[in-house]
Coordinates of C-alpha atoms and ligand atoms in Angstrom, one line a residue:
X1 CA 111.9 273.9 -14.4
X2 CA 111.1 270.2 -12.7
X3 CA 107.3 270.6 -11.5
X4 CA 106.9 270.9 -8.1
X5 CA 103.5 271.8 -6.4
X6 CA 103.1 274.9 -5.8
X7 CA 101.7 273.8 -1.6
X8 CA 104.6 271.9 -1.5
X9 CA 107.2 274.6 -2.0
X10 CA 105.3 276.7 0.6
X11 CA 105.3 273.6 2.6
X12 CA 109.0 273.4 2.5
X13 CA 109.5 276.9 3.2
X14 CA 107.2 276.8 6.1
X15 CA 108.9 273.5 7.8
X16 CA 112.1 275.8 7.3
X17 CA 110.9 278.8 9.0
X18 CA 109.4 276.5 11.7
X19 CA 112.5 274.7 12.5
X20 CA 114.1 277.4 12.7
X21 CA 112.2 279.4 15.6
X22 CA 112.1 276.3 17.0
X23 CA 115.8 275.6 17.1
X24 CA 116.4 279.1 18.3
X25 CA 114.2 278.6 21.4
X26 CA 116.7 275.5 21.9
X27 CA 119.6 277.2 21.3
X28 CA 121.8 281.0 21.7
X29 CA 123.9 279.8 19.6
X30 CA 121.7 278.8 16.7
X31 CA 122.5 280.1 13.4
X32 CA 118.7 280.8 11.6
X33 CA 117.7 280.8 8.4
X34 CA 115.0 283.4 8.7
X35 CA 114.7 285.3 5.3
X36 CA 116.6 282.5 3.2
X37 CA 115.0 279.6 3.4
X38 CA 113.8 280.6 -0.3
X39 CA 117.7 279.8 -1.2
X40 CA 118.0 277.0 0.2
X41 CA 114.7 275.2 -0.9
X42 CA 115.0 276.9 -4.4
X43 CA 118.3 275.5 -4.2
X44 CA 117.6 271.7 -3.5
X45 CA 114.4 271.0 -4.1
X46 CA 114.8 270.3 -8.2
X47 CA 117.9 267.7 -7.6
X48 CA 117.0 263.8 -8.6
X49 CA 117.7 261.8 -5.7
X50 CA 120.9 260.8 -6.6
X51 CA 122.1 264.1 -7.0
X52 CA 124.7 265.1 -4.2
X53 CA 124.4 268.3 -2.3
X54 CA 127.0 270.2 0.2
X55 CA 124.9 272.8 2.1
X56 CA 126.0 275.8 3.6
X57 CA 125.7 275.5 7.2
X58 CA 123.5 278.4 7.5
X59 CA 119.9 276.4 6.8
X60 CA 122.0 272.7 6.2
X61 CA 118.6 271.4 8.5
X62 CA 116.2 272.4 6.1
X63 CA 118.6 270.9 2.9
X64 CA 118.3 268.1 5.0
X65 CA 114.6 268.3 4.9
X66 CA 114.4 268.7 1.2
X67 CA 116.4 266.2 0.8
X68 CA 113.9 263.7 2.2
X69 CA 115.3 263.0 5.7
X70 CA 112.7 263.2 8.2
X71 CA 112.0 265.5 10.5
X72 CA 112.7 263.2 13.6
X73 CA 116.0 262.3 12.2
X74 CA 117.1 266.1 11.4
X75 CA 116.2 266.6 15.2
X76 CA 117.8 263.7 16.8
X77 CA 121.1 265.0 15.5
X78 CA 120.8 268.2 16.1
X79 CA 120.0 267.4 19.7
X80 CA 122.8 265.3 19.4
X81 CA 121.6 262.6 20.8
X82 CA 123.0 258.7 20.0
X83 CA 120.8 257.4 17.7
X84 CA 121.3 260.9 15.3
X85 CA 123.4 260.0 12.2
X86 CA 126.6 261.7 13.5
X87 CA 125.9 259.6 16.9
X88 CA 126.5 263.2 18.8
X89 CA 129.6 263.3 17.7
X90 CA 129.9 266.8 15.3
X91 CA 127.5 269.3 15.7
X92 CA 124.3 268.1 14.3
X93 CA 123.2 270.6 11.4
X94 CA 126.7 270.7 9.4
X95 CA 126.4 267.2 8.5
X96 CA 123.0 265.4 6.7
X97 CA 123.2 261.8 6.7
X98 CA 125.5 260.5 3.5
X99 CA 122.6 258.2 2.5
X100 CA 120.6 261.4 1.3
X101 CA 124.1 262.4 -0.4
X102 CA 124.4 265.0 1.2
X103 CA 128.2 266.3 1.9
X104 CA 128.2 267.8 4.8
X105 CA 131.7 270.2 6.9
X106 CA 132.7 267.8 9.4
X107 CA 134.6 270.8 11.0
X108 CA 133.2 274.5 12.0
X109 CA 135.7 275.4 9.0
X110 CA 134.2 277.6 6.6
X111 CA 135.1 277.3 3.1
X112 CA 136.5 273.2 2.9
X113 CA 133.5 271.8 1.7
X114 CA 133.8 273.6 -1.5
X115 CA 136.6 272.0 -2.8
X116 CA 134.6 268.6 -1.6
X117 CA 131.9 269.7 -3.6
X118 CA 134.3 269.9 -6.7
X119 CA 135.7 266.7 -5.9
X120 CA 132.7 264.9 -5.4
X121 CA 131.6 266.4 -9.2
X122 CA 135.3 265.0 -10.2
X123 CA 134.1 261.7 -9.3
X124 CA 130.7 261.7 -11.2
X125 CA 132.6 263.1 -14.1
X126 CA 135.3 260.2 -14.1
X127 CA 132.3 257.3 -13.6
X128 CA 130.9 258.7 -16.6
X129 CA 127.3 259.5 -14.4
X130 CA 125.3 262.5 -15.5
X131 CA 124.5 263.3 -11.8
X132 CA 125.3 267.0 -10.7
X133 CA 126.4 268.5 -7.7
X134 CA 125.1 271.8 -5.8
X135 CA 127.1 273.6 -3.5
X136 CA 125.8 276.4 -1.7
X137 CA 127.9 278.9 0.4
X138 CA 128.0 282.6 2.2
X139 CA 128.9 286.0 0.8
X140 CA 131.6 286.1 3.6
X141 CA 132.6 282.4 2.8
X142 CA 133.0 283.4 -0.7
X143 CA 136.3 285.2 0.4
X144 CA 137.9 282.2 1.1
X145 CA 140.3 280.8 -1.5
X146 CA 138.4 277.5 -1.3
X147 CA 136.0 278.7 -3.9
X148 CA 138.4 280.1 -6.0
X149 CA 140.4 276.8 -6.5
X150 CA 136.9 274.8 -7.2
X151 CA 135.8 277.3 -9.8
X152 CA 139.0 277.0 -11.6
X153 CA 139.1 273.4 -11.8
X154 CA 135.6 272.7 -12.2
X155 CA 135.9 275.5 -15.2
X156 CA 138.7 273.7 -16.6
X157 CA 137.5 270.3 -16.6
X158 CA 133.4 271.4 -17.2
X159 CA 132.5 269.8 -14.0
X160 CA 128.8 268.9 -13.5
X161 CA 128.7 271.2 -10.5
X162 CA 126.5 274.5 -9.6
X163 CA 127.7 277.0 -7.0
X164 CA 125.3 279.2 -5.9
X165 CA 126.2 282.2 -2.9
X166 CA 123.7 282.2 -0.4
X167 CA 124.6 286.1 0.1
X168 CA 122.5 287.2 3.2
X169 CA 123.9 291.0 3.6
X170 CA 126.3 289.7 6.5
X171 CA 129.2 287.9 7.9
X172 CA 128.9 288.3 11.1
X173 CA 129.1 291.8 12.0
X174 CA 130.7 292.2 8.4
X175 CA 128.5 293.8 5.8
X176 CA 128.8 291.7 2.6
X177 CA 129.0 295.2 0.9
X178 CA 132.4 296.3 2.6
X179 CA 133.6 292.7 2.6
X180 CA 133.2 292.6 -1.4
X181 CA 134.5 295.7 -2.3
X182 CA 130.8 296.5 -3.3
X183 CA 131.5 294.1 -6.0
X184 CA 129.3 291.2 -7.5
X185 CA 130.2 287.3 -6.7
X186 CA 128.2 286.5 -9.2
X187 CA 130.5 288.8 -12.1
X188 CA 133.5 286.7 -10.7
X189 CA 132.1 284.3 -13.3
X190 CA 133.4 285.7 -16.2
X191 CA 137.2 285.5 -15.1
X192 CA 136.6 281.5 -15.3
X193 CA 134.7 281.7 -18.3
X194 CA 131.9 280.3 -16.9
X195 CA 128.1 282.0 -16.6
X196 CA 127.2 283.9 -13.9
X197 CA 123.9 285.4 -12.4
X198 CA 122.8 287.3 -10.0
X199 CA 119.7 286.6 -8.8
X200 CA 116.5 287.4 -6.3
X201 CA 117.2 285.4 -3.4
X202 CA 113.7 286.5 -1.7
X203 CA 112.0 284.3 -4.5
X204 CA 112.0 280.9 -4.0
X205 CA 110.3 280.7 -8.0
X206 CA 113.0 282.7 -9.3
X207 CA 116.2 280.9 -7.4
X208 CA 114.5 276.9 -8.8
X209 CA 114.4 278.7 -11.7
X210 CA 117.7 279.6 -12.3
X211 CA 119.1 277.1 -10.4
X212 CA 117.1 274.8 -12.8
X213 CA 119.4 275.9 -15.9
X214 CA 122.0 275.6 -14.4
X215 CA 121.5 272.4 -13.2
X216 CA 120.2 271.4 -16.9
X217 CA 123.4 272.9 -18.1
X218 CA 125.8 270.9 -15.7
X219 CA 123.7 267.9 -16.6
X220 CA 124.5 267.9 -20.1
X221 CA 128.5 268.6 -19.5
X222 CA 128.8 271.9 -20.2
X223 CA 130.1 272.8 -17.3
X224 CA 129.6 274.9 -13.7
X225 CA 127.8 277.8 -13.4
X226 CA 127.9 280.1 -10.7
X227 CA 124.5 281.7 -8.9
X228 CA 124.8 284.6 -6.4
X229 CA 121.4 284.9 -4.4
X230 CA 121.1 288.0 -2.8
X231 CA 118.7 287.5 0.4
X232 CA 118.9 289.2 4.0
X233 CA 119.7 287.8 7.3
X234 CA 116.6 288.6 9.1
X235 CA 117.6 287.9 12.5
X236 CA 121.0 288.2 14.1
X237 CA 124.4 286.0 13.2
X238 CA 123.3 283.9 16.0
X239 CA 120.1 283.5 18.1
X240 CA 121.7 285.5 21.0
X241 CA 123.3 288.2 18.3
X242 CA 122.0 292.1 19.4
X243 CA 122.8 293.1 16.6
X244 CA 124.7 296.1 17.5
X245 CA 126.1 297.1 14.4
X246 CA 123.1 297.3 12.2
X247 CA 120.4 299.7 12.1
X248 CA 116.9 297.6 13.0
X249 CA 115.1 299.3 9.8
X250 CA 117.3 297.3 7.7
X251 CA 115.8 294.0 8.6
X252 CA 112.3 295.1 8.9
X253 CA 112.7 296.5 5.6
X254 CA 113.9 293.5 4.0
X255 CA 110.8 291.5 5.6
X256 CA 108.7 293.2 3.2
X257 CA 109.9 290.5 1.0
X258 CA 110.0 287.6 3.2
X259 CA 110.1 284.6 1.1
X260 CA 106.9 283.2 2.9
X261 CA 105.1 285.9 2.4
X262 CA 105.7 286.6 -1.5
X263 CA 105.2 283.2 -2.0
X264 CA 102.1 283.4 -0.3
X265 CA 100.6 286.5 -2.0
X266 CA 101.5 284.9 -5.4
X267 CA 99.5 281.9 -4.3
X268 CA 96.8 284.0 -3.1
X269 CA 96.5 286.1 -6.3
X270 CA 96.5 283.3 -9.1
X271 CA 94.0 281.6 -7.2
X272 CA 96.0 278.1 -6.6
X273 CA 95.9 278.4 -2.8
X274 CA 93.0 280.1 -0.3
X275 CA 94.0 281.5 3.1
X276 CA 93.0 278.5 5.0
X277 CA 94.6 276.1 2.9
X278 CA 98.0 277.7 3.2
X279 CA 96.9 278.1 7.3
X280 CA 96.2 274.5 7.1
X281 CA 99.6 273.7 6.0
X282 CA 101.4 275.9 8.6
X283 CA 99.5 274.3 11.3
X284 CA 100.1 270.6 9.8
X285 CA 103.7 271.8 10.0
X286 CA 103.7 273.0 13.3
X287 CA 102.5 270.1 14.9
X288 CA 105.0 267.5 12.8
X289 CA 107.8 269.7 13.9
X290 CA 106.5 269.5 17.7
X291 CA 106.0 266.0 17.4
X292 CA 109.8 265.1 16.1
X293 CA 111.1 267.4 19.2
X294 CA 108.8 265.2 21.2
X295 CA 110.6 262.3 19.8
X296 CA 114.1 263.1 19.6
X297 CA 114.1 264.6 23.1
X298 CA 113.4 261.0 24.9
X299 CA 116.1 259.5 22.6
X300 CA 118.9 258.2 24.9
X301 CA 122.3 260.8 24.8
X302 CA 125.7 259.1 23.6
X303 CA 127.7 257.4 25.9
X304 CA 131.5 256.7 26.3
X305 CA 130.7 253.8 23.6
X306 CA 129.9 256.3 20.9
X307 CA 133.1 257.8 21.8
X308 CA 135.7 255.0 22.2
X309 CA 137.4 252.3 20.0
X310 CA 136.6 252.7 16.3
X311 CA 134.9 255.6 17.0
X312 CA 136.5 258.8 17.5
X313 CA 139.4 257.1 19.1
X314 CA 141.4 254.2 18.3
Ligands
TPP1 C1 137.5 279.6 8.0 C2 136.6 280.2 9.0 N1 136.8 281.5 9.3 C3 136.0 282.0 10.3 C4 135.0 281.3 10.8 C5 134.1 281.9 11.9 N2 132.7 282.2 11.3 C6 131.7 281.3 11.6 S1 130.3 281.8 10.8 C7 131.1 283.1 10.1 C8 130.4 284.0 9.1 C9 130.4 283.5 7.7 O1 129.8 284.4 6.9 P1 129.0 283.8 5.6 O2 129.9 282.9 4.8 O3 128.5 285.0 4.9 O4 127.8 282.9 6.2 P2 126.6 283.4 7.1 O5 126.9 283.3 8.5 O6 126.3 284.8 6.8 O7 125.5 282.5 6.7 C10 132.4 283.2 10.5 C11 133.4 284.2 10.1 C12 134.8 279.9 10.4 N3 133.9 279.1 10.9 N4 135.6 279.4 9.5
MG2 MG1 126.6 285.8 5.0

């Protein structure tokens, strides 16, 4: 397991949670994070920098932010404003800047980026690199035949690639459940003769952990390996969701385990963090998070030019 700080996991799961209310506030149509930012940080936060990583929409931002890109930059994108890497031109959180490697959808299609995920482990495998590639994705995505064609290939060939499901109870309105036949992503493993795990998605120890071996494994050309977090969706599908078709105890029961706070008791019992430090740290994060929306928001929006020859349009 790489060594990260202990302050700076809760520090990235804190900036995710943050960004988060803070997008929603911006946005009805934000898709948040809430409850699996453990996922997504557990995910990406034990990758070397030349690594590559293709995100699930659902908490891209904050793979972003692991990733390194700054806070301002994440923002200015999102806001889509013309000096954001996409230059306002594809909706800001489904595609981090390539410079941080970071393979992002280019289109609201669910399920593509797999395969470019697999491809993108094709080409470290053919240049002979021992980078590796993670690729996260959604328990309804996970029905798409997208991830089926990746897993066989990257089976057949032992691709240096990890998939892990970022299973948050829901598609939509859909309940993972019904949607899987009540089955386990992660036992799909076993048809491609790959491993498979199932693991605590509330954890954020427990998914760098796993997602550690697996990325130890790839590494040394064994192969993919295929993860299947299970975490909730502790808000709606989108900020403006009401969430009709799920019973309100669900989600409250779930934040029993919210990743910040297990984190956060853990911290608290072993004595490597005291109330006020971790406090510290959310307010530190408050205020950087404040300060980039500050900044992006009196960036200038994109103009015809961002738009025209060479651009979108030829
Ligand atoms: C191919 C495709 N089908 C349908 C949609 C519409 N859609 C957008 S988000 C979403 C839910 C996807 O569920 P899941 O993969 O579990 O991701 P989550 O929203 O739960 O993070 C759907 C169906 C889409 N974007 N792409
Ligand atoms: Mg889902």
């Amino acid at each position: 397991v790489p060594r990260i700080d202990c302050l700076d996991l809760y520090r990235l799961l804190a900036t995710g949670r943050r960004l988060g209310a803070e997008f929603m506030s911006w946005s009805p149509g934000w898709h948040s994070t809430e409850g699996e930012e453990a996922v997504v940080v557990g995910a990406f936060a034990g990758l070397r920098a030349t690594d590559y990583i293709a995100p699930h929409y659902r908490g891209a931002e904050l793979a972003s932010f692991v990733r390194g890109v700054p806070l301002r930059d994440i923002m200015t994108n999102i806001l889509g404003k013309a000096s954001g890497f996409s230059r306002g031109r594809v909706r800001g959180e489904i595609c981090g800047p390539p410079s941080h490697r970071i393979i992002g959808m280019y289109t609201g299609v669910l399920g593509p980026q797999i395969t470019y995920a697999a491809g993108a482990a094709l080409a470290i495998k053919l240049r002979g690199e021992d980078d590796v590639v993670i690729c996260t994705f959604g328990d309804g995505t996970a029905n798409r035949g997208d991830i089926h064609e990746a897993l066989a290939m990257s089976a057949m060939l032992s691709l240096p690639i990890v998939f892990v499901c970022q299973n948050n109870g829901y598609a939509v309105s859909t309940r993972a459940e019904h949607a899987l036949n009540r089955a386990s992503i992660a036992e799909r493993a076993r048809g491609y003769n790959i491993i498979g795990e199932r693991i605590d998605g509330m954890d954020v120890d427990v998914v760098l952990r796993s997602v550690s071996g697996a990325v130890a494994h790839a590494r040394a050309g064994l192969g993919p390996t295929l993860i299947e977090a299970c975490a909730m969706r502790l808000g709606g599908h989108f900020a403006s969701d009401d969430e009709r078709y799920r019973d309100p105890a669900e989600a409250a029961m779930w934040r029993e385990k919210d990743p910040l706070a297990i984190l956060e008791r853990r911290l608290l019992a072993d004595g490597r963090a005291t109330a006020e430090t971790l406090a510290a740290i959310r307010s530190s994060v408050d205020e950087q998070v404040r300060q980039a929306r500050r900044e992006a928001e009196s960036e200038p929006e994109p103009g015809s030019e961002d738009l025209g020859a060479g651009c979108v349009y030829a």
